[in-house]
PDB file of C-alpha atoms in Angstrom:
ATOM      1  CA  MET Y   1       6.401  -7.402  -2.699  1.00 98.00           C
ATOM      2  CA  LYS Y   2       3.532  -7.384  -5.162  1.00 98.00           C
ATOM      3  CA  GLY Y   3       0.002  -6.464  -4.158  1.00 98.00           C
ATOM      4  CA  ILE Y   4      -3.437  -7.801  -5.133  1.00 98.00           C
ATOM      5  CA  VAL Y   5      -6.781  -6.282  -4.356  1.00 98.00           C
ATOM      6  CA  LEU Y   6      -9.564  -8.806  -4.825  1.00 97.00           C
ATOM      7  CA  ALA Y   7     -12.596  -6.822  -5.928  1.00 95.00           C
ATOM      8  CA  GLY Y   8     -14.658  -9.476  -7.686  1.00 86.00           C
ATOM      9  CA  GLY Y   9     -17.855 -11.231  -6.606  1.00 78.00           C
ATOM     10  CA  THR Y  10     -21.470 -10.192  -6.913  1.00 70.00           C
ATOM     11  CA  GLY Y  11     -21.948  -8.458  -3.597  1.00 73.00           C
ATOM     12  CA  SER Y  12     -25.215 -10.364  -3.154  1.00 76.00           C
ATOM     13  CA  ARG Y  13     -25.426  -9.551   0.545  1.00 77.00           C
ATOM     14  CA  LEU Y  14     -25.737  -5.874  -0.402  1.00 78.00           C
ATOM     15  CA  HIS Y  15     -28.548  -6.256  -2.948  1.00 79.00           C
ATOM     16  CA  PRO Y  16     -30.301  -4.311  -4.299  1.00 83.00           C
ATOM     17  CA  VAL Y  17     -27.532  -1.711  -3.928  1.00 77.00           C
ATOM     18  CA  THR Y  18     -25.042  -3.882  -5.795  1.00 78.00           C
ATOM     19  CA  ILE Y  19     -27.352  -4.691  -8.670  1.00 77.00           C
ATOM     20  CA  GLY Y  20     -26.422  -1.382 -10.209  1.00 79.00           C
ATOM     21  CA  ILE Y  21     -22.932  -0.790  -8.782  1.00 81.00           C
ATOM     22  CA  CYS Y  22     -19.955  -2.956  -7.870  1.00 87.00           C
ATOM     23  CA  LYS Y  23     -19.682  -3.419  -4.102  1.00 89.00           C
ATOM     24  CA  GLN Y  24     -16.109  -2.188  -4.008  1.00 93.00           C
ATOM     25  CA  LEU Y  25     -17.152   1.052  -5.720  1.00 93.00           C
ATOM     26  CA  ALA Y  26     -19.922   1.748  -3.236  1.00 92.00           C
ATOM     27  CA  PRO Y  27     -19.183   4.675  -0.933  1.00 94.00           C
ATOM     28  CA  VAL Y  28     -17.869   4.254   2.608  1.00 95.00           C
ATOM     29  CA  TYR Y  29     -18.749   7.715   3.875  1.00 95.00           C
ATOM     30  CA  ASN Y  30     -16.908   9.974   1.415  1.00 94.00           C
ATOM     31  CA  LYS Y  31     -14.706   7.606  -0.645  1.00 96.00           C
ATOM     32  CA  PRO Y  32     -15.198   4.550  -2.813  1.00 96.00           C
ATOM     33  CA  MET Y  33     -14.749   1.356  -0.797  1.00 96.00           C
ATOM     34  CA  ILE Y  34     -11.678   0.299  -2.824  1.00 97.00           C
ATOM     35  CA  TYR Y  35      -9.737   3.335  -1.610  1.00 98.00           C
ATOM     36  CA  TYR Y  36      -9.461   1.651   1.815  1.00 98.00           C
ATOM     37  CA  PRO Y  37      -7.802  -1.687   0.851  1.00 98.00           C
ATOM     38  CA  LEU Y  38      -5.745   0.102  -1.776  1.00 98.00           C
ATOM     39  CA  SER Y  39      -4.430   2.474   0.892  1.00 98.00           C
ATOM     40  CA  THR Y  40      -3.479  -0.558   3.062  1.00 98.00           C
ATOM     41  CA  LEU Y  41      -1.167  -1.839   0.316  1.00 98.00           C
ATOM     42  CA  MET Y  42       0.280   1.622  -0.188  1.00 98.00           C
ATOM     43  CA  LEU Y  43       1.023   1.944   3.520  1.00 98.00           C
ATOM     44  CA  ALA Y  44       2.899  -1.349   3.321  1.00 98.00           C
ATOM     45  CA  GLY Y  45       5.157   0.265   0.685  1.00 98.00           C
ATOM     46  CA  ILE Y  46       3.672  -1.711  -2.210  1.00 98.00           C
ATOM     47  CA  THR Y  47       3.391   0.149  -5.503  1.00 98.00           C
ATOM     48  CA  ASP Y  48       2.873  -2.651  -8.082  1.00 98.00           C
ATOM     49  CA  ILE Y  49      -0.739  -3.702  -7.588  1.00 98.00           C
ATOM     50  CA  LEU Y  50      -3.166  -5.951  -9.496  1.00 98.00           C
ATOM     51  CA  ILE Y  51      -6.863  -5.290  -9.127  1.00 98.00           C
ATOM     52  CA  ILE Y  52      -9.015  -8.389  -9.773  1.00 98.00           C
ATOM     53  CA  CYS Y  53     -12.610  -7.613 -10.684  1.00 96.00           C
ATOM     54  CA  THR Y  54     -15.476  -8.918 -12.836  1.00 95.00           C
ATOM     55  CA  PRO Y  55     -15.446  -8.221 -16.558  1.00 95.00           C
ATOM     56  CA  ALA Y  56     -18.500  -5.983 -16.233  1.00 93.00           C
ATOM     57  CA  ASP Y  57     -16.895  -3.816 -13.524  1.00 94.00           C
ATOM     58  CA  ARG Y  58     -13.452  -3.406 -15.058  1.00 96.00           C
ATOM     59  CA  PRO Y  59     -14.307  -0.239 -17.048  1.00 96.00           C
ATOM     60  CA  ALA Y  60     -15.547   1.473 -13.866  1.00 96.00           C
ATOM     61  CA  PHE Y  61     -12.362   0.643 -11.955  1.00 97.00           C
ATOM     62  CA  THR Y  62     -10.120   1.863 -14.781  1.00 97.00           C
ATOM     63  CA  ARG Y  63     -12.173   5.063 -14.994  1.00 96.00           C
ATOM     64  CA  LEU Y  64     -11.719   5.656 -11.301  1.00 96.00           C
ATOM     65  CA  LEU Y  65      -8.075   4.661 -10.875  1.00 97.00           C
ATOM     66  CA  GLY Y  66      -6.478   4.494 -14.303  1.00 97.00           C
ATOM     67  CA  ASP Y  67      -3.032   3.012 -14.431  1.00 98.00           C
ATOM     68  CA  GLY Y  68      -2.107   4.535 -11.061  1.00 98.00           C
ATOM     69  CA  SER Y  69       0.693   6.674 -12.430  1.00 98.00           C
ATOM     70  CA  ARG Y  70      -0.798   9.894 -11.039  1.00 97.00           C
ATOM     71  CA  LEU Y  71      -0.243   8.366  -7.567  1.00 98.00           C
ATOM     72  CA  GLY Y  72       3.175   6.938  -8.340  1.00 98.00           C
ATOM     73  CA  LEU Y  73       1.688   3.446  -8.607  1.00 98.00           C
ATOM     74  CA  THR Y  74       1.566   0.742 -11.252  1.00 98.00           C
ATOM     75  CA  LEU Y  75      -2.018  -0.552 -11.403  1.00 98.00           C
ATOM     76  CA  THR Y  76      -2.995  -3.398 -13.664  1.00 98.00           C
ATOM     77  CA  TYR Y  77      -6.293  -5.290 -13.976  1.00 98.00           C
ATOM     78  CA  ALA Y  78      -7.399  -8.904 -14.345  1.00 98.00           C
ATOM     79  CA  GLU Y  79     -10.773 -10.447 -14.517  1.00 96.00           C
ATOM     80  CA  GLN Y  80     -12.486 -13.104 -12.337  1.00 95.00           C
ATOM     81  CA  PRO Y  81     -15.630 -13.967 -14.291  1.00 92.00           C
ATOM     82  CA  GLN Y  82     -17.068 -16.098 -11.494  1.00 91.00           C
ATOM     83  CA  PRO Y  83     -16.523 -15.898  -7.698  1.00 88.00           C
ATOM     84  CA  ASN Y  84     -14.492 -19.140  -7.467  1.00 92.00           C
ATOM     85  CA  GLY Y  85     -12.918 -18.454  -4.084  1.00 93.00           C
ATOM     86  CA  LEU Y  86     -10.318 -16.074  -2.642  1.00 96.00           C
ATOM     87  CA  ALA Y  87      -7.391 -18.396  -3.392  1.00 97.00           C
ATOM     88  CA  GLU Y  88      -8.099 -18.144  -7.105  1.00 97.00           C
ATOM     89  CA  ALA Y  89      -6.577 -14.669  -6.918  1.00 98.00           C
ATOM     90  CA  PHE Y  90      -3.106 -16.288  -6.797  1.00 98.00           C
ATOM     91  CA  LEU Y  91      -3.764 -18.295  -9.969  1.00 98.00           C
ATOM     92  CA  ILE Y  92      -5.242 -15.297 -11.787  1.00 98.00           C
ATOM     93  CA  GLY Y  93      -2.369 -13.164 -10.571  1.00 98.00           C
ATOM     94  CA  ALA Y  94       0.460 -15.691 -11.064  1.00 98.00           C
ATOM     95  CA  SER Y  95       2.239 -13.699 -13.789  1.00 98.00           C
ATOM     96  CA  HIS Y  96       1.839 -10.515 -11.757  1.00 98.00           C
ATOM     97  CA  ILE Y  97       3.425 -12.123  -8.719  1.00 98.00           C
ATOM     98  CA  GLY Y  98       6.284 -13.570 -10.743  1.00 98.00           C
ATOM     99  CA  ASP Y  99       9.048 -14.629  -8.372  1.00 97.00           C
ATOM    100  CA  ASP Y 100       8.157 -12.107  -5.649  1.00 98.00           C
ATOM    101  CA  THR Y 101       6.237 -12.274  -2.389  1.00 98.00           C
ATOM    102  CA  VAL Y 102       2.619 -11.071  -2.423  1.00 98.00           C
ATOM    103  CA  ALA Y 103       0.102  -9.269  -0.284  1.00 98.00           C
ATOM    104  CA  LEU Y 104      -3.565  -9.969  -0.860  1.00 98.00           C
ATOM    105  CA  VAL Y 105      -6.216  -7.647   0.577  1.00 98.00           C
ATOM    106  CA  LEU Y 106      -9.957  -8.127   0.195  1.00 97.00           C
ATOM    107  CA  GLY Y 107     -11.713  -5.236  -1.523  1.00 95.00           C
ATOM    108  CA  ASP Y 108     -14.294  -4.808   1.256  1.00 94.00           C
ATOM    109  CA  ASN Y 109     -11.915  -4.718   4.236  1.00 95.00           C
ATOM    110  CA  ILE Y 110     -10.920  -1.554   6.080  1.00 96.00           C
ATOM    111  CA  PHE Y 111      -7.888  -1.308   8.381  1.00 97.00           C
ATOM    112  CA  HIS Y 112      -6.944   1.682  10.460  1.00 96.00           C
ATOM    113  CA  GLY Y 113      -4.629   2.284  13.372  1.00 93.00           C
ATOM    114  CA  HIS Y 114      -1.657   4.222  14.639  1.00 91.00           C
ATOM    115  CA  GLY Y 115       1.662   2.797  13.458  1.00 93.00           C
ATOM    116  CA  PHE Y 116       0.010   0.552  10.877  1.00 95.00           C
ATOM    117  CA  SER Y 117       2.286   1.579   8.052  1.00 96.00           C
ATOM    118  CA  GLY Y 118       5.495   0.829   9.992  1.00 96.00           C
ATOM    119  CA  LEU Y 119       4.148  -2.564  11.051  1.00 96.00           C
ATOM    120  CA  LEU Y 120       3.193  -3.525   7.513  1.00 97.00           C
ATOM    121  CA  GLN Y 121       6.507  -2.407   6.031  1.00 98.00           C
ATOM    122  CA  SER Y 122       8.571  -4.295   8.580  1.00 97.00           C
ATOM    123  CA  LEU Y 123       6.578  -7.475   7.931  1.00 97.00           C
ATOM    124  CA  ALA Y 124       6.597  -7.054   4.148  1.00 97.00           C
ATOM    125  CA  ALA Y 125      10.389  -6.734   4.123  1.00 96.00           C
ATOM    126  CA  ASP Y 126      10.990 -10.394   5.015  1.00 94.00           C
ATOM    127  CA  VAL Y 127       8.116 -12.773   4.345  1.00 97.00           C
ATOM    128  CA  LYS Y 128       8.918 -16.445   4.881  1.00 95.00           C
ATOM    129  CA  GLY Y 129       5.819 -18.630   4.657  1.00 97.00           C
ATOM    130  CA  ALA Y 130       2.514 -16.989   5.548  1.00 98.00           C
ATOM    131  CA  VAL Y 131       1.829 -13.925   7.680  1.00 98.00           C
ATOM    132  CA  LEU Y 132      -1.816 -13.554   8.721  1.00 98.00           C
ATOM    133  CA  PHE Y 133      -3.396 -10.746  10.708  1.00 97.00           C
ATOM    134  CA  GLY Y 134      -5.591 -11.588  13.660  1.00 96.00           C
ATOM    135  CA  TYR Y 135      -8.256  -9.484  15.358  1.00 96.00           C
ATOM    136  CA  GLU Y 136     -10.267 -10.263  18.460  1.00 94.00           C
ATOM    137  CA  VAL Y 137     -14.040 -10.365  17.745  1.00 93.00           C
ATOM    138  CA  ALA Y 138     -17.147 -10.859  19.790  1.00 90.00           C
ATOM    139  CA  ASP Y 139     -18.806 -13.170  17.211  1.00 89.00           C
ATOM    140  CA  PRO Y 140     -16.111 -15.707  16.163  1.00 91.00           C
ATOM    141  CA  HIS Y 141     -18.604 -18.105  14.581  1.00 90.00           C
ATOM    142  CA  ARG Y 142     -19.018 -15.611  11.696  1.00 87.00           C
ATOM    143  CA  HIS Y 143     -15.342 -15.521  10.723  1.00 89.00           C
ATOM    144  CA  GLY Y 144     -12.345 -17.646   9.863  1.00 92.00           C
ATOM    145  CA  ILE Y 145     -10.779 -18.342  13.260  1.00 95.00           C
ATOM    146  CA  GLY Y 146      -7.082 -19.007  13.976  1.00 95.00           C
ATOM    147  CA  GLU Y 147      -5.530 -20.532  17.023  1.00 95.00           C
ATOM    148  CA  THR Y 148      -1.828 -19.882  17.812  1.00 96.00           C
ATOM    149  CA  ASP Y 149       0.805 -21.136  20.196  1.00 95.00           C
ATOM    150  CA  ALA Y 150       2.659 -18.860  22.599  1.00 93.00           C
ATOM    151  CA  GLY Y 151       5.007 -17.744  19.832  1.00 93.00           C
ATOM    152  CA  GLY Y 152       2.241 -16.686  17.434  1.00 95.00           C
ATOM    153  CA  ARG Y 153       2.585 -19.697  15.198  1.00 97.00           C
ATOM    154  CA  LEU Y 154      -0.704 -20.863  13.669  1.00 97.00           C
ATOM    155  CA  VAL Y 155      -1.781 -24.250  15.039  1.00 97.00           C
ATOM    156  CA  SER Y 156      -5.391 -24.431  13.852  1.00 96.00           C
ATOM    157  CA  ILE Y 157      -7.580 -22.525  11.430  1.00 95.00           C
ATOM    158  CA  GLU Y 158     -11.245 -23.059  10.744  1.00 93.00           C
ATOM    159  CA  GLU Y 159     -13.823 -21.209   8.642  1.00 89.00           C
ATOM    160  CA  LYS Y 160     -16.928 -20.050  10.584  1.00 89.00           C
ATOM    161  CA  PRO Y 161     -16.675 -22.744  13.253  1.00 91.00           C
ATOM    162  CA  GLU Y 162     -19.713 -23.874  15.195  1.00 90.00           C
ATOM    163  CA  HIS Y 163     -17.492 -24.176  18.310  1.00 90.00           C
ATOM    164  CA  PRO Y 164     -14.677 -21.601  17.941  1.00 90.00           C
ATOM    165  CA  ARG Y 165     -11.357 -22.483  19.575  1.00 90.00           C
ATOM    166  CA  SER Y 166     -10.482 -18.807  20.021  1.00 91.00           C
ATOM    167  CA  ASN Y 167     -11.889 -15.308  19.410  1.00 92.00           C
ATOM    168  CA  ARG Y 168      -9.103 -14.465  16.975  1.00 94.00           C
ATOM    169  CA  ALA Y 169     -10.538 -13.759  13.544  1.00 95.00           C
ATOM    170  CA  ILE Y 170      -8.237 -13.957  10.541  1.00 96.00           C
ATOM    171  CA  THR Y 171      -8.734 -10.689   8.671  1.00 97.00           C
ATOM    172  CA  GLY Y 172      -8.834 -10.091   4.934  1.00 96.00           C
ATOM    173  CA  LEU Y 173      -5.152  -9.202   4.661  1.00 98.00           C
ATOM    174  CA  TYR Y 174      -2.574 -11.909   3.834  1.00 98.00           C
ATOM    175  CA  PHE Y 175       1.175 -11.898   3.234  1.00 98.00           C
ATOM    176  CA  TYR Y 176       2.611 -14.975   1.498  1.00 98.00           C
ATOM    177  CA  ASP Y 177       5.941 -15.999   0.072  1.00 98.00           C
ATOM    178  CA  ASN Y 178       6.248 -17.105  -3.541  1.00 98.00           C
ATOM    179  CA  ASP Y 179       5.182 -20.682  -2.830  1.00 98.00           C
ATOM    180  CA  VAL Y 180       1.582 -19.467  -2.631  1.00 98.00           C
ATOM    181  CA  VAL Y 181       1.030 -19.868  -6.368  1.00 98.00           C
ATOM    182  CA  GLU Y 182       2.027 -23.503  -6.312  1.00 98.00           C
ATOM    183  CA  ILE Y 183       0.086 -24.142  -3.096  1.00 98.00           C
ATOM    184  CA  ALA Y 184      -3.081 -22.486  -4.407  1.00 97.00           C
ATOM    185  CA  GLY Y 185      -2.806 -24.641  -7.555  1.00 96.00           C
ATOM    186  CA  ARG Y 186      -2.988 -27.774  -5.412  1.00 96.00           C
ATOM    187  CA  VAL Y 187      -6.009 -26.694  -3.320  1.00 95.00           C
ATOM    188  CA  THR Y 188      -9.020 -28.975  -3.747  1.00 94.00           C
ATOM    189  CA  PRO Y 189     -12.202 -26.989  -4.509  1.00 92.00           C
ATOM    190  CA  SER Y 190     -14.814 -26.911  -1.767  1.00 92.00           C
ATOM    191  CA  ALA Y 191     -18.320 -28.336  -2.141  1.00 87.00           C
ATOM    192  CA  ARG Y 192     -19.279 -25.015  -3.684  1.00 88.00           C
ATOM    193  CA  GLY Y 193     -16.493 -25.289  -6.226  1.00 88.00           C
ATOM    194  CA  GLU Y 194     -14.397 -22.538  -4.581  1.00 91.00           C
ATOM    195  CA  LEU Y 195     -10.677 -22.407  -3.803  1.00 94.00           C
ATOM    196  CA  GLU Y 196     -10.620 -21.457  -0.124  1.00 94.00           C
ATOM    197  CA  ILE Y 197      -7.889 -19.285   1.228  1.00 96.00           C
ATOM    198  CA  THR Y 198      -8.222 -21.064   4.559  1.00 95.00           C
ATOM    199  CA  ASP Y 199      -6.855 -24.156   2.819  1.00 96.00           C
ATOM    200  CA  VAL Y 200      -3.874 -22.182   1.551  1.00 97.00           C
ATOM    201  CA  SER Y 201      -3.089 -20.919   5.024  1.00 97.00           C
ATOM    202  CA  ARG Y 202      -3.604 -24.401   6.427  1.00 97.00           C
ATOM    203  CA  ALA Y 203      -1.018 -25.773   3.973  1.00 97.00           C
ATOM    204  CA  TYR Y 204       1.494 -23.256   5.321  1.00 98.00           C
ATOM    205  CA  MET Y 205       0.479 -24.171   8.873  1.00 98.00           C
ATOM    206  CA  GLU Y 206       1.180 -27.855   8.202  1.00 97.00           C
ATOM    207  CA  ARG Y 207       4.684 -26.817   7.089  1.00 97.00           C
ATOM    208  CA  GLY Y 208       5.097 -24.888  10.318  1.00 96.00           C
ATOM    209  CA  GLN Y 209       5.428 -21.688   8.257  1.00 98.00           C
ATOM    210  CA  ALA Y 210       2.296 -19.722   9.192  1.00 98.00           C
ATOM    211  CA  ARG Y 211       2.157 -17.085  11.902  1.00 97.00           C
ATOM    212  CA  VAL Y 212      -0.439 -14.609  13.065  1.00 97.00           C
ATOM    213  CA  VAL Y 213       0.224 -10.996  13.879  1.00 97.00           C
ATOM    214  CA  ASP Y 214      -2.453  -9.704  16.204  1.00 95.00           C
ATOM    215  CA  LEU Y 215      -3.883  -6.262  15.595  1.00 95.00           C
ATOM    216  CA  GLY Y 216      -4.478  -4.924  19.072  1.00 86.00           C
ATOM    217  CA  ARG Y 217      -7.015  -2.584  20.588  1.00 84.00           C
ATOM    218  CA  GLY Y 218      -5.465   0.449  18.889  1.00 85.00           C
ATOM    219  CA  PHE Y 219      -6.555  -0.882  15.494  1.00 93.00           C
ATOM    220  CA  ALA Y 220      -9.887  -1.030  13.714  1.00 94.00           C
ATOM    221  CA  TRP Y 221     -10.787  -3.800  11.266  1.00 95.00           C
ATOM    222  CA  LEU Y 222     -14.075  -3.428   9.455  1.00 92.00           C
ATOM    223  CA  ASP Y 223     -15.615  -5.829   6.950  1.00 85.00           C
ATOM    224  CA  THR Y 224     -18.174  -3.929   4.870  1.00 86.00           C
ATOM    225  CA  GLY Y 225     -19.964  -6.943   3.367  1.00 80.00           C
ATOM    226  CA  THR Y 226     -23.441  -6.260   4.844  1.00 86.00           C
ATOM    227  CA  HIS Y 227     -25.708  -3.252   4.958  1.00 90.00           C
ATOM    228  CA  ALA Y 228     -25.184  -2.876   8.720  1.00 90.00           C
ATOM    229  CA  SER Y 229     -21.390  -3.216   8.603  1.00 91.00           C
ATOM    230  CA  LEU Y 230     -21.254  -0.796   5.653  1.00 91.00           C
ATOM    231  CA  LEU Y 231     -23.184   1.764   7.660  1.00 92.00           C
ATOM    232  CA  ASP Y 232     -20.956   1.156  10.717  1.00 93.00           C
ATOM    233  CA  ALA Y 233     -17.831   1.647   8.645  1.00 93.00           C
ATOM    234  CA  GLY Y 234     -19.161   4.926   7.237  1.00 94.00           C
ATOM    235  CA  GLN Y 235     -19.984   6.194  10.714  1.00 96.00           C
ATOM    236  CA  TYR Y 236     -16.532   5.174  11.988  1.00 94.00           C
ATOM    237  CA  VAL Y 237     -14.810   7.030   9.164  1.00 96.00           C
ATOM    238  CA  ARG Y 238     -17.020  10.098   9.568  1.00 96.00           C
ATOM    239  CA  THR Y 239     -16.473  10.305  13.319  1.00 96.00           C
ATOM    240  CA  LEU Y 240     -12.668  10.090  13.095  1.00 95.00           C
ATOM    241  CA  GLU Y 241     -12.392  12.447  10.208  1.00 95.00           C
ATOM    242  CA  GLU Y 242     -14.612  15.118  11.726  1.00 95.00           C
ATOM    243  CA  ARG Y 243     -13.038  14.900  15.173  1.00 95.00           C
ATOM    244  CA  GLN Y 244      -9.413  14.700  14.065  1.00 94.00           C
ATOM    245  CA  GLY Y 245      -9.511  16.807  10.897  1.00 93.00           C
ATOM    246  CA  ILE Y 246      -7.904  14.021   8.838  1.00 94.00           C
ATOM    247  CA  GLN Y 247      -8.913  11.850   5.930  1.00 95.00           C
ATOM    248  CA  ILE Y 248      -8.667   8.092   6.265  1.00 96.00           C
ATOM    249  CA  ALA Y 249      -7.451   6.349   3.100  1.00 97.00           C
ATOM    250  CA  CYS Y 250      -6.681   9.566   1.247  1.00 98.00           C
ATOM    251  CA  LEU Y 251      -4.672   8.092  -1.604  1.00 98.00           C
ATOM    252  CA  GLU Y 252      -3.146  11.383  -2.699  1.00 98.00           C
ATOM    253  CA  GLU Y 253      -1.902  12.168   0.791  1.00 98.00           C
ATOM    254  CA  ILE Y 254      -0.496   8.666   1.324  1.00 98.00           C
ATOM    255  CA  ALA Y 255       1.287   8.842  -2.026  1.00 98.00           C
ATOM    256  CA  MET Y 256       2.814  12.133  -1.003  1.00 98.00           C
ATOM    257  CA  ARG Y 257       3.817  10.940   2.502  1.00 96.00           C
ATOM    258  CA  MET Y 258       5.359   7.801   0.979  1.00 97.00           C
ATOM    259  CA  GLY Y 259       7.435   9.876  -1.421  1.00 97.00           C
ATOM    260  CA  LEU Y 260       5.665   8.541  -4.530  1.00 98.00           C
ATOM    261  CA  ILE Y 261       4.593  12.037  -5.643  1.00 98.00           C
ATOM    262  CA  THR Y 262       5.704  15.546  -4.692  1.00 97.00           C
ATOM    263  CA  PRO Y 263       3.617  17.991  -2.664  1.00 97.00           C
ATOM    264  CA  GLU Y 264       3.185  20.020  -5.853  1.00 97.00           C
ATOM    265  CA  GLN Y 265       1.795  17.017  -7.689  1.00 97.00           C
ATOM    266  CA  CYS Y 266      -0.463  16.248  -4.750  1.00 97.00           C
ATOM    267  CA  TYR Y 267      -1.825  19.795  -4.822  1.00 97.00           C
ATOM    268  CA  ARG Y 268      -2.581  19.580  -8.518  1.00 96.00           C
ATOM    269  CA  LEU Y 269      -4.481  16.336  -7.966  1.00 97.00           C
ATOM    270  CA  GLY Y 270      -6.618  18.004  -5.329  1.00 96.00           C
ATOM    271  CA  ALA Y 271      -7.179  21.104  -7.475  1.00 95.00           C
ATOM    272  CA  GLY Y 272      -8.357  18.948 -10.362  1.00 90.00           C
ATOM    273  CA  ALA Y 273     -10.788  16.887  -8.309  1.00 84.00           C
ATOM    274  CA  GLY Y 274     -13.742  19.188  -8.074  1.00 82.00           C
ATOM    275  CA  HIS Y 275     -14.983  21.137  -5.083  1.00 86.00           C
ATOM    276  CA  SER Y 276     -15.557  18.515  -2.409  1.00 91.00           C
ATOM    277  CA  THR Y 277     -14.228  18.608   1.129  1.00 93.00           C
ATOM    278  CA  TYR Y 278     -12.000  15.712   0.122  1.00 95.00           C
ATOM    279  CA  SER Y 279     -10.318  17.656  -2.709  1.00 95.00           C
ATOM    280  CA  GLN Y 280      -9.920  20.692  -0.377  1.00 95.00           C
ATOM    281  CA  TYR Y 281      -8.241  18.482   2.176  1.00 96.00           C
ATOM    282  CA  VAL Y 282      -5.805  17.189  -0.444  1.00 97.00           C
ATOM    283  CA  MET Y 283      -4.872  20.745  -1.395  1.00 97.00           C
ATOM    284  CA  ASP Y 284      -4.553  21.880   2.245  1.00 96.00           C
ATOM    285  CA  THR Y 285      -2.381  18.902   3.082  1.00 96.00           C
ATOM    286  CA  ALA Y 286      -0.146  19.446   0.084  1.00 97.00           C
ATOM    287  CA  ARG Y 287       0.093  23.147   0.851  1.00 96.00           C
ATOM    288  CA  ALA Y 288       1.184  22.385   4.440  1.00 95.00           C
ATOM    289  CA  ALA Y 289       3.829  19.942   3.121  1.00 95.00           C
ATOM    290  CA  MET Y 290       5.161  22.574   0.727  1.00 94.00           C
ATOM    291  CA  ALA Y 291       5.453  24.929   3.702  1.00 91.00           C
ATOM    292  CA  GLY Y 292       7.407  22.376   5.612  1.00 83.00           C
ATOM    293  CA  HIS Y 293       4.721  21.324   8.100  1.00 63.00           C
ATOM    294  CA  ARG Y 294       3.973  17.705   8.877  1.00 56.00           C
ATOM    295  CA  PRO Y 295       1.161  16.166  10.942  1.00 50.00           C
ATOM    296  CA  GLU Y 296       1.848  15.253  14.588  1.00 45.00           C
TER     297      GLU Y 296
END
């Protein structure tokens, strides 16, 4: 499976912050926002990842992440000059996808929960049609909402409905089979001229090939697109990290746990990353792995 992180757009809801910095490079507590969606793809076992960003922001992303080789990844970049809709990612990334399946994650979405990696890997191993991820929300009119039958098959999907048919929001993580490139190419642009990903998922639904996997109460899904939600996400990350002594979305640790780099390589990455608590955590985690200790 190939991965795509969509990190384009203007981030206008976060102005004036995003006048001077790309939204997906803004900090969520102690890490750049893009670390979180990138970690989601890594936890799914995906190592070949395309980052789609604006032409102006591409140098900053490459400065931060490079080609990914230090983490055992292959990172490439493509540009989306204008925010023409989420589904455009599949057209921009068509050559990257090739004849493979694909996972798309939005650059401002954070996922966290026990057993998440195992769930993602099991789903990624055999994608037929579309696999969407649902999350119960208190304000369904603000989200894309999916309705399913008893077997989890998608039967209706609507973007920001005035009268929601369920409380199940469709999150910013999508698994599709290889037909997605052809389907996205046939999507009719919306009134705003955008290719809507809801229309892509609806096309799979009409084929009877779209299902929704619900993320239960043990999971957190955070969309950091507003000032309030960005602050909430930072507070969530800080609380868990300080109480549990872990780092959420620590790319070096995930790469080591997934066998992409050795503990020794992980330690060197931490040692070369300055004197922050993050870099100290990377070194401590690598040191523990070299001593044969693993987290509970």
